Coordinates of C-alpha atoms in Angstrom, one line a residue:
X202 CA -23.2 21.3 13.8
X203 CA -21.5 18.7 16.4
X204 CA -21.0 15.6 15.5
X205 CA -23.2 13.0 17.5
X206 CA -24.5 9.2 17.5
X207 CA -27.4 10.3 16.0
X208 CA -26.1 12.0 13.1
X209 CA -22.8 10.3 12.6
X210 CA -24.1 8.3 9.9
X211 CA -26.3 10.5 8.1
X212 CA -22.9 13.3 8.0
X213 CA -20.7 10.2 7.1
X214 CA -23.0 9.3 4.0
X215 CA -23.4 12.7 2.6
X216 CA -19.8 13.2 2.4
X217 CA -18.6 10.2 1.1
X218 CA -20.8 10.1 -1.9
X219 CA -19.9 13.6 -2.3
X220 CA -16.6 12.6 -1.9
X221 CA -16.6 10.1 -4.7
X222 CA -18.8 12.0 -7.2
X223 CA -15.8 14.9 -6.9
X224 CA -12.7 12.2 -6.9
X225 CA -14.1 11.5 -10.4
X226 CA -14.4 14.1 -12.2
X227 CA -10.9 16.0 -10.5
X228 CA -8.2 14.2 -13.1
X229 CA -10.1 16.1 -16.0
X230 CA -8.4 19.4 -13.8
X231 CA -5.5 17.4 -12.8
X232 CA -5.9 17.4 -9.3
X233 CA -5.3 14.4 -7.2
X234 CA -8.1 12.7 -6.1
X235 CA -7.1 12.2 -2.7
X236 CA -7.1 16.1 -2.1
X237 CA -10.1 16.1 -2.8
X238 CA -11.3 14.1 -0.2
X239 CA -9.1 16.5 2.1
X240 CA -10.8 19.8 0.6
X241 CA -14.8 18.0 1.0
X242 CA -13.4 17.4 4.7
X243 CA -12.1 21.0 5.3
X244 CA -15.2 22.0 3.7
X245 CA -18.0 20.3 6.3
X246 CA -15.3 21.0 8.8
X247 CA -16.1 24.0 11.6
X248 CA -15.0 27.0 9.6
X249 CA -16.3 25.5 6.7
X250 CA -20.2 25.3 4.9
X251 CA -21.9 22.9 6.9
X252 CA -20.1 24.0 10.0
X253 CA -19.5 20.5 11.4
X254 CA -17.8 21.0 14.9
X255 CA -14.9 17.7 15.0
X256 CA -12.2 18.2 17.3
X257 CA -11.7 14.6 18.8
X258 CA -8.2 13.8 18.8
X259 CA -8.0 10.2 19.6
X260 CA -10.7 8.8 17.6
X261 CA -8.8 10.3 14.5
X262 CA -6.3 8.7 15.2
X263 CA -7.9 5.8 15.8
X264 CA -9.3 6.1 12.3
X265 CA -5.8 6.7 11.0
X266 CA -4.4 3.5 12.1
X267 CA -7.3 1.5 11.3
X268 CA -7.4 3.0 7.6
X269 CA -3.4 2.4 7.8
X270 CA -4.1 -1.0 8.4
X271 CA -6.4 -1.5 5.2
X272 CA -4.0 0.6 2.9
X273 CA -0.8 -0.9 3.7
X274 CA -2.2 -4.1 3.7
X275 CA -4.2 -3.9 0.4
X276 CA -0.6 -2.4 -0.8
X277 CA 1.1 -5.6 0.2
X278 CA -1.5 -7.7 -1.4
X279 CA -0.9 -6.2 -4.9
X280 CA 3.1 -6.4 -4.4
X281 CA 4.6 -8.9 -6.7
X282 CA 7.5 -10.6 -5.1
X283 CA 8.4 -11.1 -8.9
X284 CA 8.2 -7.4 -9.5
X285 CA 9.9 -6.2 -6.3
X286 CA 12.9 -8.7 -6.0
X287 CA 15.4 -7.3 -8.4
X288 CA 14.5 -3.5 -6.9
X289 CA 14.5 -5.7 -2.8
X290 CA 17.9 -3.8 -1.5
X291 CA 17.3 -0.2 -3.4
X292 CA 13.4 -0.4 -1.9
X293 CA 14.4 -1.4 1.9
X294 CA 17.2 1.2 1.8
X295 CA 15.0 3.9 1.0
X296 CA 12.5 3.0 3.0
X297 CA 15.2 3.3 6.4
X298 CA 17.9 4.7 5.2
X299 CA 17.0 7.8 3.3
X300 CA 13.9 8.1 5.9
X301 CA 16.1 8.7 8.5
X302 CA 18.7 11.0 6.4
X303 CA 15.4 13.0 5.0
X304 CA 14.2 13.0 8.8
X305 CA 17.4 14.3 10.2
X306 CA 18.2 16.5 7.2
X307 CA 14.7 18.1 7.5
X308 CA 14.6 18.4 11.2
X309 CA 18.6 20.2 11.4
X310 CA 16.6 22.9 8.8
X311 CA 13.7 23.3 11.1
X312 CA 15.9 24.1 13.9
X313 CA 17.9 26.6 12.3
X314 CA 15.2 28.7 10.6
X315 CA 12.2 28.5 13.4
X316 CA 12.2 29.0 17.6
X317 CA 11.8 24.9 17.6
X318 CA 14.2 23.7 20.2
X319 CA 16.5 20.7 18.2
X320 CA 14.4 17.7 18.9
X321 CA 11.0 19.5 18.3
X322 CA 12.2 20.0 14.4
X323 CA 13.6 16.2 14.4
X324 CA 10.4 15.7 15.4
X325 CA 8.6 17.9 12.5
X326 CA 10.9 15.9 10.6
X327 CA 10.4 12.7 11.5
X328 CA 6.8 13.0 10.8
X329 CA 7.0 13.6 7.4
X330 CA 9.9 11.4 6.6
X331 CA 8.3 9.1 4.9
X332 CA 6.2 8.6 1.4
X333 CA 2.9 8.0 1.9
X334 CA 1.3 4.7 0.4
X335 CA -2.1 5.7 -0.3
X336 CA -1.0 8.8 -2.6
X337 CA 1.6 7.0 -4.0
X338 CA -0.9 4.1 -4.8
X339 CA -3.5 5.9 -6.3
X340 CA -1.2 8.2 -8.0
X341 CA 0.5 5.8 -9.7
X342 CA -1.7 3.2 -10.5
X343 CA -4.5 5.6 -11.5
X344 CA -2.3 7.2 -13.7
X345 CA -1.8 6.2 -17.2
X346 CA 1.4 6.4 -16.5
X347 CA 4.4 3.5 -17.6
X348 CA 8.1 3.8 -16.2
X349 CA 11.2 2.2 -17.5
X350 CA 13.4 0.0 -15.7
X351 CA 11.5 -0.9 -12.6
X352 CA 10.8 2.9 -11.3
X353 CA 7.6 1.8 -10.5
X354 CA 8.4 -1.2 -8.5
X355 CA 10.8 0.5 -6.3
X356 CA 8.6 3.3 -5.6
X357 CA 5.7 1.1 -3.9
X358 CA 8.0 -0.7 -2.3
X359 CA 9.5 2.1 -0.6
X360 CA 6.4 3.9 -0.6
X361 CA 4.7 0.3 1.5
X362 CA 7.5 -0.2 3.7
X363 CA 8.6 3.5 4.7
X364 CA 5.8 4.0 7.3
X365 CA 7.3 1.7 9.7
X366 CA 10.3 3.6 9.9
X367 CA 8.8 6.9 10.3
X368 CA 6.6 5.7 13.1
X369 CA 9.5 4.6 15.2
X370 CA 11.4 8.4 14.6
X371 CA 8.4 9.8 15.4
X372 CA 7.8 7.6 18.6
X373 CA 11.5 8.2 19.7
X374 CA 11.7 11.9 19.0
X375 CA 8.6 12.6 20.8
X376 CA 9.7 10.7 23.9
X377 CA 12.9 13.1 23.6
X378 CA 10.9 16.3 23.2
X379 CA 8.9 15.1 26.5
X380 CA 12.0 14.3 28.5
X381 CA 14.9 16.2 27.2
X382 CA 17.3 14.8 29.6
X383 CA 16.8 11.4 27.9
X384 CA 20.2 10.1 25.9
X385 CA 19.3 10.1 22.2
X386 CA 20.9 6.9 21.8
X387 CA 17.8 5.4 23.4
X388 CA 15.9 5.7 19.6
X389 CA 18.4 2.4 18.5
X390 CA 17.2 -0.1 21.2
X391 CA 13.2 0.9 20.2
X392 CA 14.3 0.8 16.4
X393 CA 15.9 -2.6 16.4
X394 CA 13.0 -3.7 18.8
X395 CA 10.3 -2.7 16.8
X396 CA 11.8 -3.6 13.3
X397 CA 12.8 -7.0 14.4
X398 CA 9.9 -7.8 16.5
X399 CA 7.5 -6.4 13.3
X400 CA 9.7 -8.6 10.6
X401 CA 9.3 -12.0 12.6
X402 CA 5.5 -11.3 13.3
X403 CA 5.2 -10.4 9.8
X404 CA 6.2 -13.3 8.4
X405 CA 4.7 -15.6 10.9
X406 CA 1.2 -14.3 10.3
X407 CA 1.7 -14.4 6.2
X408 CA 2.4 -17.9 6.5
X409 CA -0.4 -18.9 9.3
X410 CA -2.6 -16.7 7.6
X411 CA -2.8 -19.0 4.3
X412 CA -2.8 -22.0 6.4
X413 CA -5.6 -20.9 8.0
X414 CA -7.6 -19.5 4.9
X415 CA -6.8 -22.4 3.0
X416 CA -7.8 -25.1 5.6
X417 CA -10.9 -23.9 7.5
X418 CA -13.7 -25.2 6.3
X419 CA -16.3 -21.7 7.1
X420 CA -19.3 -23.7 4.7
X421 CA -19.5 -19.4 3.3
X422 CA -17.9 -17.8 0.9
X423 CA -18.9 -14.6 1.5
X424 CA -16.9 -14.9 5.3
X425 CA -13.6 -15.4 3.9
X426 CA -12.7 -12.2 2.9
X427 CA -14.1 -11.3 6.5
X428 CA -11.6 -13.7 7.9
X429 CA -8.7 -12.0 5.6
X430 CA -9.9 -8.7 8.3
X431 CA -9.7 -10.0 11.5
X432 CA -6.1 -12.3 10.6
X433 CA -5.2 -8.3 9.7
X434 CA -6.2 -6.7 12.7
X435 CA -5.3 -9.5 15.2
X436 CA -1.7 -9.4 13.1
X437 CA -1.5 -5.5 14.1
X438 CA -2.9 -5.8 17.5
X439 CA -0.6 -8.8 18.6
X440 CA 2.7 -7.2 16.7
X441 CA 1.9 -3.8 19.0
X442 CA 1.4 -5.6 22.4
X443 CA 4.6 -7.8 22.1
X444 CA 6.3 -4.3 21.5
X445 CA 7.2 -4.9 18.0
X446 CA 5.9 -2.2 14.6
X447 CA 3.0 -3.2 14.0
X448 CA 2.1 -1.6 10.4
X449 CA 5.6 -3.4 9.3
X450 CA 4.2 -6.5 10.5
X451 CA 1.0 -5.8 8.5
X452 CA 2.3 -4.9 5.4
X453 CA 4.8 -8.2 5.1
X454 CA 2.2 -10.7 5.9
X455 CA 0.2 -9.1 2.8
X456 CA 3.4 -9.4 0.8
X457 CA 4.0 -12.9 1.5
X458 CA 0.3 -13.8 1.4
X459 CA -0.2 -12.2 -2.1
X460 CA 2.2 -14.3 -3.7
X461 CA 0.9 -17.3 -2.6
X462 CA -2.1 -19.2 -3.7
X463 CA -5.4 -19.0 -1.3
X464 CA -9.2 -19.9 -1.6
X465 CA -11.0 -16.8 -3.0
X466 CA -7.8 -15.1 -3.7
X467 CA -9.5 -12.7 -6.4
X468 CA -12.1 -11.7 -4.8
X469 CA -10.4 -11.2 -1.9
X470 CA -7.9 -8.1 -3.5
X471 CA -11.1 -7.0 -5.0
X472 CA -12.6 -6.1 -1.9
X473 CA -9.5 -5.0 -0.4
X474 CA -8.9 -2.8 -3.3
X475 CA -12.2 -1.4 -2.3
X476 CA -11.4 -1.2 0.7
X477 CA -8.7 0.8 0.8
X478 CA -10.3 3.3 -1.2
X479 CA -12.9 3.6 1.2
X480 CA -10.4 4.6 4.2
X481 CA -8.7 6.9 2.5
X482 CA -11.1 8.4 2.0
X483 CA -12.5 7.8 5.3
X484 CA -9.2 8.6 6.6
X485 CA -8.7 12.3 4.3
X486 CA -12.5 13.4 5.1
X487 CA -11.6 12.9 9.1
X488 CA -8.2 14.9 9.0
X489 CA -10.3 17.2 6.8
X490 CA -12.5 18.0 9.6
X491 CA -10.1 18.0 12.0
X492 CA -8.1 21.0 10.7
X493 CA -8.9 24.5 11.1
X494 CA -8.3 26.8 8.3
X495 CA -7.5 29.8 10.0
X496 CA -5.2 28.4 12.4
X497 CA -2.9 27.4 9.1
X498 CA -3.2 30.7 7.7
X499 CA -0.7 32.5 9.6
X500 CA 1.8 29.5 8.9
X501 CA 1.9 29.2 5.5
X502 CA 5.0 31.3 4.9
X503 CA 7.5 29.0 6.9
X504 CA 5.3 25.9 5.6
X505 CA 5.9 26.9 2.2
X506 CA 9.9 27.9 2.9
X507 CA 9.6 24.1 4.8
X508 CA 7.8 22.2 2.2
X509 CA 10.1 23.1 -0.4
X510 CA 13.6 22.4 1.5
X511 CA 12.0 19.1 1.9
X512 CA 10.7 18.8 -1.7
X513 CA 14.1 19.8 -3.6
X514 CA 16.5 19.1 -1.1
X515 CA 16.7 16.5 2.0
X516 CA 14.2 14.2 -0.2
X517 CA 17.0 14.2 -2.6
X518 CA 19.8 14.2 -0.4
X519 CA 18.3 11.1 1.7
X520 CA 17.4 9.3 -1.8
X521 CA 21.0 10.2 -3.4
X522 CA 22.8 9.1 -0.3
X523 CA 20.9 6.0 0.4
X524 CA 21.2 5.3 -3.2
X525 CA 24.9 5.2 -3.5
X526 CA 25.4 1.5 -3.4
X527 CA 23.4 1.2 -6.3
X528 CA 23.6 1.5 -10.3
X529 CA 21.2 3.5 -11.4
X530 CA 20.9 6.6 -13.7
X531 CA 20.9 10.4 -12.3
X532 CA 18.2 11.0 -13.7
X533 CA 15.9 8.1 -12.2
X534 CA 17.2 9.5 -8.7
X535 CA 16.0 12.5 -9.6
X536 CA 12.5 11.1 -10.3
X537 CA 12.5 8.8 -7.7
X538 CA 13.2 12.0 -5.2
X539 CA 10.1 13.6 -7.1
X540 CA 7.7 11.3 -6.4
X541 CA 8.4 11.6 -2.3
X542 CA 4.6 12.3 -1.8
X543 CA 3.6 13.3 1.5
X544 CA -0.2 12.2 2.3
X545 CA -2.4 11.3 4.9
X546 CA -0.1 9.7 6.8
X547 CA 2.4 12.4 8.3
X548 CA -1.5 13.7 9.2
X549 CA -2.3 11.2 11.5
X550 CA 1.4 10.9 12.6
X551 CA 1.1 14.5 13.8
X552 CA -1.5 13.5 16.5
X553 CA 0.7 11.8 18.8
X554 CA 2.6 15.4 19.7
X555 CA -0.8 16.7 20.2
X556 CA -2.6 13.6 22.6
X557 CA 0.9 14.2 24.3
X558 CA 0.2 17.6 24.8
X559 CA 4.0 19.1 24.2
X560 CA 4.6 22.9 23.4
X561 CA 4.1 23.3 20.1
X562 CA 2.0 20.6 18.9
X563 CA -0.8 22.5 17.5
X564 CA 2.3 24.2 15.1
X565 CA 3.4 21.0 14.2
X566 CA 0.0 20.0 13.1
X567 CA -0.7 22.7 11.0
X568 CA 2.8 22.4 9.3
X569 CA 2.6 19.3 8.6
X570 CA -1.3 19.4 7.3
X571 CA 0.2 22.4 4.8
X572 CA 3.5 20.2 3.9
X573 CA 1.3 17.5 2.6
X574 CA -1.1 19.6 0.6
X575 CA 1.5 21.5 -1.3
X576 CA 3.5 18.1 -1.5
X577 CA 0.7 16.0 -3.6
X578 CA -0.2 19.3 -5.3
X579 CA 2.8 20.1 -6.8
X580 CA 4.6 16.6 -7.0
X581 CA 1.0 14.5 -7.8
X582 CA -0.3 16.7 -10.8
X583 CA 3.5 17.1 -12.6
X584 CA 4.7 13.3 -12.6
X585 CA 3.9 12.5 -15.9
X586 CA 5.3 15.7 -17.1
X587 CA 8.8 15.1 -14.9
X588 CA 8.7 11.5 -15.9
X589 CA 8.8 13.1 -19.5
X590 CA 11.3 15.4 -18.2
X591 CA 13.6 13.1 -17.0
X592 CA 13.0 10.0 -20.0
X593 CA 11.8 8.2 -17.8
X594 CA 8.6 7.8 -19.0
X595 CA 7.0 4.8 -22.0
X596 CA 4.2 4.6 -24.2
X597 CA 1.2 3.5 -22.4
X598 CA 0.6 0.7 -25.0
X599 CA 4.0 -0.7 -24.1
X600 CA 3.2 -0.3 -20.1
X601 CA 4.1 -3.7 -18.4
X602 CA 1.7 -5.9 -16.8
X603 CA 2.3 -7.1 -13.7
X604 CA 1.5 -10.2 -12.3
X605 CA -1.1 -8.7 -9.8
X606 CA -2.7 -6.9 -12.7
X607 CA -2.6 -10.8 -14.7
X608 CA -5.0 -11.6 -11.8
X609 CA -7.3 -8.8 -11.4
X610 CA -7.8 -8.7 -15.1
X611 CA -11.2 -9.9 -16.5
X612 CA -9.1 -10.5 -20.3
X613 CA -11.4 -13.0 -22.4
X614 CA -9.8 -16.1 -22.8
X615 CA -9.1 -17.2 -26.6
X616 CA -7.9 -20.9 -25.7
X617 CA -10.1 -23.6 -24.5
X618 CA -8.5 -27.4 -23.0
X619 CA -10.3 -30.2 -21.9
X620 CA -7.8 -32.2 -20.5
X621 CA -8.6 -35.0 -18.4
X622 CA -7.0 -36.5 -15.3
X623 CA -5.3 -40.2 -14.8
X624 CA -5.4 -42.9 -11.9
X625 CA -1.9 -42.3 -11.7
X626 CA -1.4 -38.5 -11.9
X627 CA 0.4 -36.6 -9.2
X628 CA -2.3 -34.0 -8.5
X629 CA -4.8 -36.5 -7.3
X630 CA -6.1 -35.4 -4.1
X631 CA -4.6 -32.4 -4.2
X632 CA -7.0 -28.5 -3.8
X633 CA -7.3 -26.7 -6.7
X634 CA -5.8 -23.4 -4.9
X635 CA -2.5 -26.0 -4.6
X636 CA -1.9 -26.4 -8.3
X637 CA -0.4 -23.1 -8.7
X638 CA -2.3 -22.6 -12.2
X639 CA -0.8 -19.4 -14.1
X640 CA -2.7 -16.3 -13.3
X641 CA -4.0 -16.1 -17.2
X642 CA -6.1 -19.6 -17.0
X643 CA -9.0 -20.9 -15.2
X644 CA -10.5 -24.1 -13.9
X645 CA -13.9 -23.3 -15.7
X646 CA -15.8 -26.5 -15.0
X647 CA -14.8 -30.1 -13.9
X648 CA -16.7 -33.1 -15.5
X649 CA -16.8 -36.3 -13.2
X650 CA -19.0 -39.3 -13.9
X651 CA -20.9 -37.6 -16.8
X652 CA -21.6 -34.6 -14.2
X653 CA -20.6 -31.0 -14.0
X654 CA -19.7 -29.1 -11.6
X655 CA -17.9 -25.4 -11.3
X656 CA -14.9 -25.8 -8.9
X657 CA -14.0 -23.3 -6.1
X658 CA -10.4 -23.1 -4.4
X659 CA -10.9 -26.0 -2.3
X660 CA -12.1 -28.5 -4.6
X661 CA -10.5 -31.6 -4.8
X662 CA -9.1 -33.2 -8.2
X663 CA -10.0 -37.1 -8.2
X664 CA -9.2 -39.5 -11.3
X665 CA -11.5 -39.5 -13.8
X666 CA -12.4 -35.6 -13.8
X667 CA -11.8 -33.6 -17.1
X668 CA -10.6 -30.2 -16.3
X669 CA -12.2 -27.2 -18.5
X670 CA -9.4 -25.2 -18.9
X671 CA -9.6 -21.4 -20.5
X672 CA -6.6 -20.0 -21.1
X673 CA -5.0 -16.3 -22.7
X674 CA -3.1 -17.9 -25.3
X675 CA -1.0 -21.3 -25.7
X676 CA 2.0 -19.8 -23.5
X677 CA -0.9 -20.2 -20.7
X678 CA -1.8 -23.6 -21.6
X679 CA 1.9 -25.1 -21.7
X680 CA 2.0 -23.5 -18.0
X681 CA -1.3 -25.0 -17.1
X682 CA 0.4 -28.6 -18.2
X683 CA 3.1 -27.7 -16.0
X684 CA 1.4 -27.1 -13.2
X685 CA -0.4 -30.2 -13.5
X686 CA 3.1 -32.6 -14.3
X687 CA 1.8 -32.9 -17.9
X688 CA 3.4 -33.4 -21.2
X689 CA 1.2 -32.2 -24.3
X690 CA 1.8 -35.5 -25.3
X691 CA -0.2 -36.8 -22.5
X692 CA -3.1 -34.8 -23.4
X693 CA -6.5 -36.9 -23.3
X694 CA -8.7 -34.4 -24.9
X695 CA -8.8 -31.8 -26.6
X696 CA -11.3 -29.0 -27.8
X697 CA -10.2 -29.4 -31.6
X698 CA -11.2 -33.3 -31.2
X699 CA -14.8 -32.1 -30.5

């Protein structure tokens, strides 16, 4: 069956409900959910049972980046500068550092044991240097799985930020692959380009972005989160054409703009969360159908001996050595080097050799397609039993909340406040979305003038209104005083004068 206009959709559906209806029943075997998706794509594919015939490079990748896009920026949206900023240095470093010592490392091993010429195996390397976010994302928070002393922090940082990297060793390996004659020094000028370039745009968008979100008036609710989209995608597009990376750029706007206070904030990482599930899905069904079984066959031998020199030994040796600086118990290397799961990502990574049409392309394809299977087979199903292993692991019941999961939760409320605001209060005039309430309360309903109202993220607090405050506990209401400059002293009302 070829895949046409006409069908496109009806193919699409089918798969993606089956799709989900497998992901949810596959932790009862212990097999990652994500290769599943990958197995319902081989499946349909053109040497599987529906025989679907899918062999278009460019619009996979296409796909790739696009679902990229939505994954590392959901990612960024649920990263808690609070949660990440003792683990900033060990995360970054990682994330360049031990890619390019796990790219190198990897690629010198290729060389030796294959007929790859020196910068075709950087190449292999490069493209599965990195950890891949949506695996390590739905692994980890899927998982009932808690980890002492901020594991989990520095592996979704790492996991977040790593792409970038990749992408440029990728980029500048290729380019030396296609001219060979071409200094090697020339990957530094890119690199710094790129990085720098990606940082600055990053940063500019995050803070634009909230400006805009919080001060345009759309008269919609329902658009915002569409607006969220197209500041992504013109963030991307914008960071590419000045020259600079542009999934780095992506991924720090939606760190700085999830730790900052926006109109329809909640529902907004709802959707996204959604979102991102939907493209990698989207994203493992389309390099499903792109890969042909019997092609990989005949390559599973030096996969395998490849896979597992990059498992056990240049992950580790590029995590141990970019470690170094850093306090931190053996054996929390050690699980941090387990949990170097290699997704989707080094996938869609492995289409630029082929839409450049180099040598061995289709070889590197099919390597890297078997690298990431065995990789979130063998290191997704074992990591609660290695973070056993390596006591590294806590009781569930004692598993930390993080602030992003304070805001997604739907926790009832055990405290109510009515506290009501003065002619001379500092908050007067001010949006509700600029109070910087504590993630465990909520603006229920304002009273003004004897009428009620529910607020949204750009309503305005005028003297005179009495705030309906709900609240976790009394911890959360001393906050909520703070964020309004009040005293409990100064309290007007209160629900136990009702």
């Amino acid at each position: 069956m070829n895949v046409t206009i006409e069908n496109i959709l009806l193919i699409g559906s089918i798969l993606l409900i089956i799709s989900i209806v497998v992901g949810k029943t596959s932790y009862k075997f212990g097999v990652p959910t994500l290769v599943l998706f990958l197995f319902v794509g081989i499946l349909a594919g053109s040497e599987g049972l529906a025989g679907i015939h899918f062999s278009n490079l460019k619009v996979a990748q296409f796909v790739g980046i696009v679902a990229l896009n939505f994954i590392l920026f959901s990612g960024g949206l649920d990263t808690s500068w609070q949660s990440i900023k003792p683990v900033l240095w060990q995360g970054v470093t990682l994330s360049t550092i031990g890619v390019l010592i796990t790219a190198i490392s990897l690629g010198l091993f290729v060389w030796q044991v294959t007929d790859f010429s020196l910068y075709e195996g950087l190449l292999l390397g490069a493209i599965v240097s990195s950890t891949d976010a949506a695996a390590v994302f739905s692994i980890l928070r899927s998982k009932s799985l808690a980890l002492k002393s901020r594991i989990r922090p520095t592996l979704e940082l790492e996991s977040g930020s790593n792409d970038p990297m990749a992408y440029v060793l990728t980029i500048a390996f290729l380019g030396l692959v296609v001219n060979p004659d071409q200094s090697i020094w020339t990957i530094f000028p890119l690199f710094l380009r790129q990085m720098m370039i990606g940082a600055c745009m990053g940063f500019l968008f995050g803070v634009s972005s909230k400006y805009v979100i919080n001060k345009l008036d759309i008269g919609f609710d329902g658009l915002y989160p569409v607006l969220v989209i197209g500041l992504m995608l013109l963030n991307f597009s914008s960071t590419d054409l000045f020259g600079g990376n542009g999934f780095l750029s992506v991924y720090l706007a939606a760190v700085y703009l999830g730790n900052q206070e926006f109109i329809h904030k909640k529902t907004v990482l709802k959707m996204f969360d959604g979102l991102a599930w939907l493209m990698q899905i989207v994203l493992f069904l389309t390099l499903g159908l792109l890969v042909v079984p019997s092609q990989i066959i005949p390559l599973m031998g030096i996969g395998m001996i490849i896979s597992l020199f990059l498992i056990l030994i240049a992950r580790p040796v590029g995590v141990f050595l970019s470690l170094l600086p850093f306090k931190m118990k053996h054996r929390r290397r050690w699980y941090i080097s387990w949990v170097g799961l290699r997704g989707a990502v080094p996938i869609v990574f492995a289409t630029y050799p082929l839409i450049a049409g180099i040598e061995k392309a289709s070889i590197i394809f099919n390597i890297v397609f078997f690298i990431s299977v065995t990789s979130v087979l063998l290191q997704g199903t074992t990591l609660s039993y290695i973070a056993k292993l390596f006591h590294v692991a806590l009781p569930e019941k004692v598993k930390q909340r993080l602030p992003m999961d304070l805001l997604l939760s739907d926790n009832p409320k055990a405290e109510m406040e009515k506290i009501q605001i003065t002619e001379n209060s500092s908050v007067l005039g001010k949006q509700i979305v600029e109070l910087n309430f504590p993630r465990t309360s909520l603006i229920a309903m304002i009273e003004h003038n004897g009428k009620y109202s529910i607020p949204a993220g750009t309503t305005k607090i005028k003297a005179g209104d009495v705030l309906y405050v709900l609240s976790e506990n009394n911890d959360s209401l001393k906050k909520v005083y703070d964020s309004l400059n009040l005293k409990n002293s100064e309290k007007k009302t209160s629900s136990n004068e009702d």
